[in-house]
């Protein structure tokens, strides 16, 4: 006949199993909620894009991007890697796949790789004034990104969302180069806004300092819808 275990021993076993389970449960970093990553998550952006070909020669286009987390896998470093499919549409109805890129969390940072070019657009916790090398994973990269306070209500429709802004570059010497790049993330939402303006000015003697655009591009993404399907 098998004797029942004493009550004190049963209590000890229950406590041991409970503690063991707590140790095995991963500690989810709530700060990572500034970029939620689950299969099926999607974000739709309104895009304004201008390509400058030279003085008084440019082409402007308006369209939409739809970024959707298509699938995920464990990479060689055993990191959960999410594949994001980006589609383009002129009217939010007919979508055509444009590219795929990856997102993953590494060393308390977000790593985004587009066209084999990795950058670190966000670090955790997102503390104001924090500076890091956003191109740390690029062979020739050295570019300081800085977390600054985002103005509340800066994006229509997301007035109640906690925001952080990352200034990637803020340069305009009025003579040769204008390079302004930033991204805004919303807690529980993800990337809300992305602005990239990289242009060169005419530097000939007859136009130097007149801020005449010689070439470059300006692209502005603003979130209009997000969810999960």
Coordinates of C-alpha atoms in Angstrom, one line a residue:
X1 CA 0.0 0.0 0.0
X2 CA 1.4 3.4 -1.0
X3 CA 1.3 5.9 1.9
X4 CA 0.1 9.4 1.1
X5 CA 2.7 12.2 1.4
X6 CA 2.6 14.3 4.5
X7 CA 0.9 17.7 4.0
X8 CA 4.0 19.7 4.8
X9 CA 5.9 17.8 2.0
X10 CA 3.1 18.4 -0.5
X11 CA 3.1 22.1 0.3
X12 CA 6.9 22.2 -0.2
X13 CA 6.6 20.5 -3.6
X14 CA 3.8 22.9 -4.7
X15 CA 6.0 25.9 -3.7
X16 CA 9.0 24.4 -5.5
X17 CA 7.2 23.9 -8.7
X18 CA 5.6 27.4 -8.5
X19 CA 9.0 29.0 -8.0
X20 CA 10.6 26.9 -10.8
X21 CA 7.8 28.0 -13.2
X22 CA 8.4 31.6 -12.3
X23 CA 12.1 31.3 -13.1
X24 CA 11.3 29.8 -16.5
X25 CA 8.8 32.6 -17.4
X26 CA 10.6 35.2 -19.6
X27 CA 10.6 38.7 -18.2
X28 CA 8.8 40.7 -20.9
X29 CA 10.2 44.2 -21.3
X30 CA 7.1 46.4 -21.4
X31 CA 9.2 49.2 -23.0
X32 CA 9.4 47.0 -26.1
X33 CA 5.7 47.8 -26.5
X34 CA 6.8 50.9 -28.5
X35 CA 7.3 48.3 -31.3
X36 CA 4.8 45.5 -30.9
X37 CA 5.8 42.4 -32.8
X38 CA 3.3 39.6 -33.5
X39 CA 2.4 37.7 -36.6
X40 CA -0.5 39.5 -38.3
X41 CA 0.3 43.0 -36.9
X42 CA 0.0 45.6 -39.6
X43 CA 0.5 49.4 -40.1
X44 CA -0.7 51.5 -43.0
X45 CA 1.1 54.7 -43.7
X46 CA 0.3 57.7 -45.9
X47 CA 3.4 58.6 -47.8
X48 CA 4.5 61.8 -49.4
X49 CA 7.6 61.5 -51.5
X50 CA 9.6 64.0 -53.6
X51 CA 12.6 63.1 -55.7
X52 CA 14.9 66.0 -56.7
X53 CA 16.8 65.7 -60.0
X54 CA 18.3 69.1 -60.1
X55 CA 17.5 72.8 -60.0
X56 CA 13.8 73.3 -60.5
X57 CA 13.4 69.7 -61.5
X58 CA 11.5 67.4 -59.1
X59 CA 8.8 64.7 -59.0
X60 CA 6.3 64.3 -56.2
X61 CA 4.2 61.2 -55.5
X62 CA 1.6 60.3 -52.9
X63 CA 0.7 56.7 -52.0
X64 CA 0.3 54.3 -49.1
X65 CA 2.6 51.6 -47.5
X66 CA 1.2 48.6 -45.7
X67 CA 3.7 46.9 -43.4
X68 CA 2.6 43.5 -42.1
X69 CA 4.4 41.0 -39.9
X70 CA 4.1 38.0 -42.2
X71 CA 6.0 35.3 -40.3
X72 CA 8.9 34.8 -37.8
X73 CA 11.8 32.4 -37.3
X74 CA 14.8 31.8 -35.0
X75 CA 18.0 33.0 -36.6
X76 CA 21.5 31.6 -36.1
X77 CA 21.9 33.5 -32.8
X78 CA 18.6 31.9 -31.6
X79 CA 16.8 35.3 -31.8
X80 CA 13.2 35.6 -32.7
X81 CA 13.2 37.4 -36.1
X82 CA 10.1 38.9 -37.6
X83 CA 9.7 39.2 -41.4
X84 CA 7.7 42.3 -42.4
X85 CA 6.1 42.5 -45.8
X86 CA 5.8 46.0 -47.2
X87 CA 3.2 46.6 -49.9
X88 CA 2.4 49.7 -51.9
X89 CA -0.9 51.1 -53.1
X90 CA -2.2 54.3 -54.7
X91 CA -5.6 54.0 -53.0
X92 CA -5.4 51.5 -50.1
X93 CA -7.2 48.9 -52.2
X94 CA -4.8 47.4 -54.7
X95 CA -1.6 46.4 -52.9
X96 CA 1.6 45.3 -54.6
X97 CA 4.5 43.8 -52.6
X98 CA 7.5 46.1 -52.7
X99 CA 10.0 44.5 -50.3
X100 CA 10.5 42.6 -47.1
X101 CA 12.5 43.5 -44.1
X102 CA 13.2 42.1 -40.7
X103 CA 12.8 43.3 -37.1
X104 CA 14.2 41.8 -33.9
X105 CA 15.1 42.7 -30.4
X106 CA 18.8 42.4 -29.5
X107 CA 20.7 43.7 -26.5
X108 CA 17.8 45.9 -25.3
X109 CA 17.5 47.5 -28.7
X110 CA 15.4 47.2 -31.9
X111 CA 17.2 46.0 -35.0
X112 CA 15.7 46.8 -38.4
X113 CA 17.3 45.4 -41.5
X114 CA 16.1 46.8 -44.9
X115 CA 17.9 45.8 -48.1
X116 CA 20.6 44.1 -46.1
X117 CA 21.3 47.4 -44.2
X118 CA 20.8 47.1 -40.5
X119 CA 20.1 50.1 -38.2
X120 CA 19.1 50.5 -34.6
X121 CA 16.1 52.8 -34.6
X122 CA 15.2 52.5 -30.9
X123 CA 16.7 51.4 -27.6
X124 CA 15.2 50.3 -24.3
X125 CA 14.3 51.7 -22.0
X126 CA 13.5 54.8 -24.2
X127 CA 15.0 57.4 -21.9
X128 CA 15.0 61.0 -23.0
X129 CA 18.5 62.3 -23.9
X130 CA 19.9 58.8 -24.6
X131 CA 22.4 58.6 -27.5
X132 CA 23.6 55.5 -29.3
X133 CA 25.2 54.5 -32.6
X134 CA 22.3 53.7 -34.9
X135 CA 24.6 52.2 -37.4
X136 CA 26.6 50.0 -35.0
X137 CA 26.0 46.9 -37.1
X138 CA 27.2 48.5 -40.3
X139 CA 30.9 48.0 -41.2
X140 CA 31.5 51.7 -41.9
X141 CA 28.7 52.9 -39.7
X142 CA 29.0 55.7 -37.1
X143 CA 25.8 57.7 -36.7
X144 CA 24.5 59.1 -33.4
X145 CA 20.8 58.7 -32.8
X146 CA 19.2 60.6 -29.9
X147 CA 15.9 60.1 -28.0
X148 CA 14.1 63.4 -27.5
X149 CA 10.7 64.3 -26.2
X150 CA 7.9 64.2 -28.8
X151 CA 5.4 66.9 -28.7
X152 CA 2.0 65.6 -27.5
X153 CA -0.7 65.4 -30.2
X154 CA 1.8 65.8 -32.9
X155 CA 0.1 63.1 -35.0
X156 CA -3.6 63.4 -35.7
X157 CA -5.7 60.5 -34.4
X158 CA -3.0 59.4 -31.8
X159 CA -3.3 62.3 -29.3
X160 CA -3.6 60.0 -26.3
X161 CA -0.6 57.8 -27.2
X162 CA 2.7 58.0 -25.3
X163 CA 5.3 59.1 -27.8
X164 CA 9.1 59.0 -28.2
X165 CA 11.0 60.7 -30.9
X166 CA 14.4 59.6 -32.3
X167 CA 16.4 62.2 -34.1
X168 CA 18.7 60.4 -36.5
X169 CA 20.2 63.5 -38.0
X170 CA 19.5 67.2 -37.9
X171 CA 21.9 69.0 -40.3
X172 CA 21.3 71.9 -42.6
X173 CA 24.4 74.0 -43.4
X174 CA 22.4 76.1 -46.0
X175 CA 25.4 75.7 -48.3
X176 CA 26.0 72.1 -49.4
X177 CA 23.8 69.6 -47.5
X178 CA 20.5 69.2 -45.8
X179 CA 20.1 66.0 -43.9
X180 CA 17.1 65.7 -41.5
X181 CA 15.8 62.3 -40.4
X182 CA 13.6 61.3 -37.5
X183 CA 11.2 58.6 -36.4
X184 CA 8.3 58.8 -33.8
X185 CA 7.2 55.6 -32.0
X186 CA 3.9 55.2 -30.0
X187 CA 3.5 53.0 -27.0
X188 CA 1.3 50.0 -27.9
X189 CA 1.3 51.1 -31.5
X190 CA 4.8 51.1 -33.1
X191 CA 6.2 53.4 -35.7
X192 CA 3.9 56.4 -36.1
X193 CA 5.9 58.7 -38.3
X194 CA 9.2 58.6 -40.3
X195 CA 10.8 61.5 -42.0
X196 CA 13.8 61.4 -44.3
X197 CA 15.1 64.5 -46.2
X198 CA 18.5 64.2 -47.7
X199 CA 19.4 66.7 -50.3
X200 CA 22.5 68.6 -51.7
X201 CA 22.5 72.2 -52.6
X202 CA 24.1 73.7 -55.7
X203 CA 27.7 74.5 -54.8
X204 CA 28.8 76.3 -58.0
X205 CA 30.2 79.8 -57.5
X206 CA 27.1 81.4 -59.1
X207 CA 24.6 79.7 -56.8
X208 CA 26.6 78.9 -53.6
X209 CA 24.6 79.7 -50.5
X210 CA 21.3 80.3 -52.4
X211 CA 19.9 76.9 -51.2
X212 CA 19.1 75.8 -54.7
X213 CA 18.5 72.0 -54.6
X214 CA 20.9 70.0 -56.8
X215 CA 19.6 66.5 -56.0
X216 CA 18.2 64.2 -53.3
X217 CA 14.9 63.1 -51.9
X218 CA 12.3 63.7 -49.2
X219 CA 10.0 60.9 -47.9
X220 CA 7.4 61.4 -45.1
X221 CA 5.4 58.5 -43.7
X222 CA 2.5 59.0 -41.3
X223 CA 0.4 56.3 -39.7
X224 CA -3.3 56.3 -40.7
X225 CA -4.3 52.8 -39.5
X226 CA -3.0 49.8 -37.6
X227 CA -4.2 46.5 -36.2
X228 CA -4.0 42.8 -36.5
X229 CA -5.4 40.3 -39.0

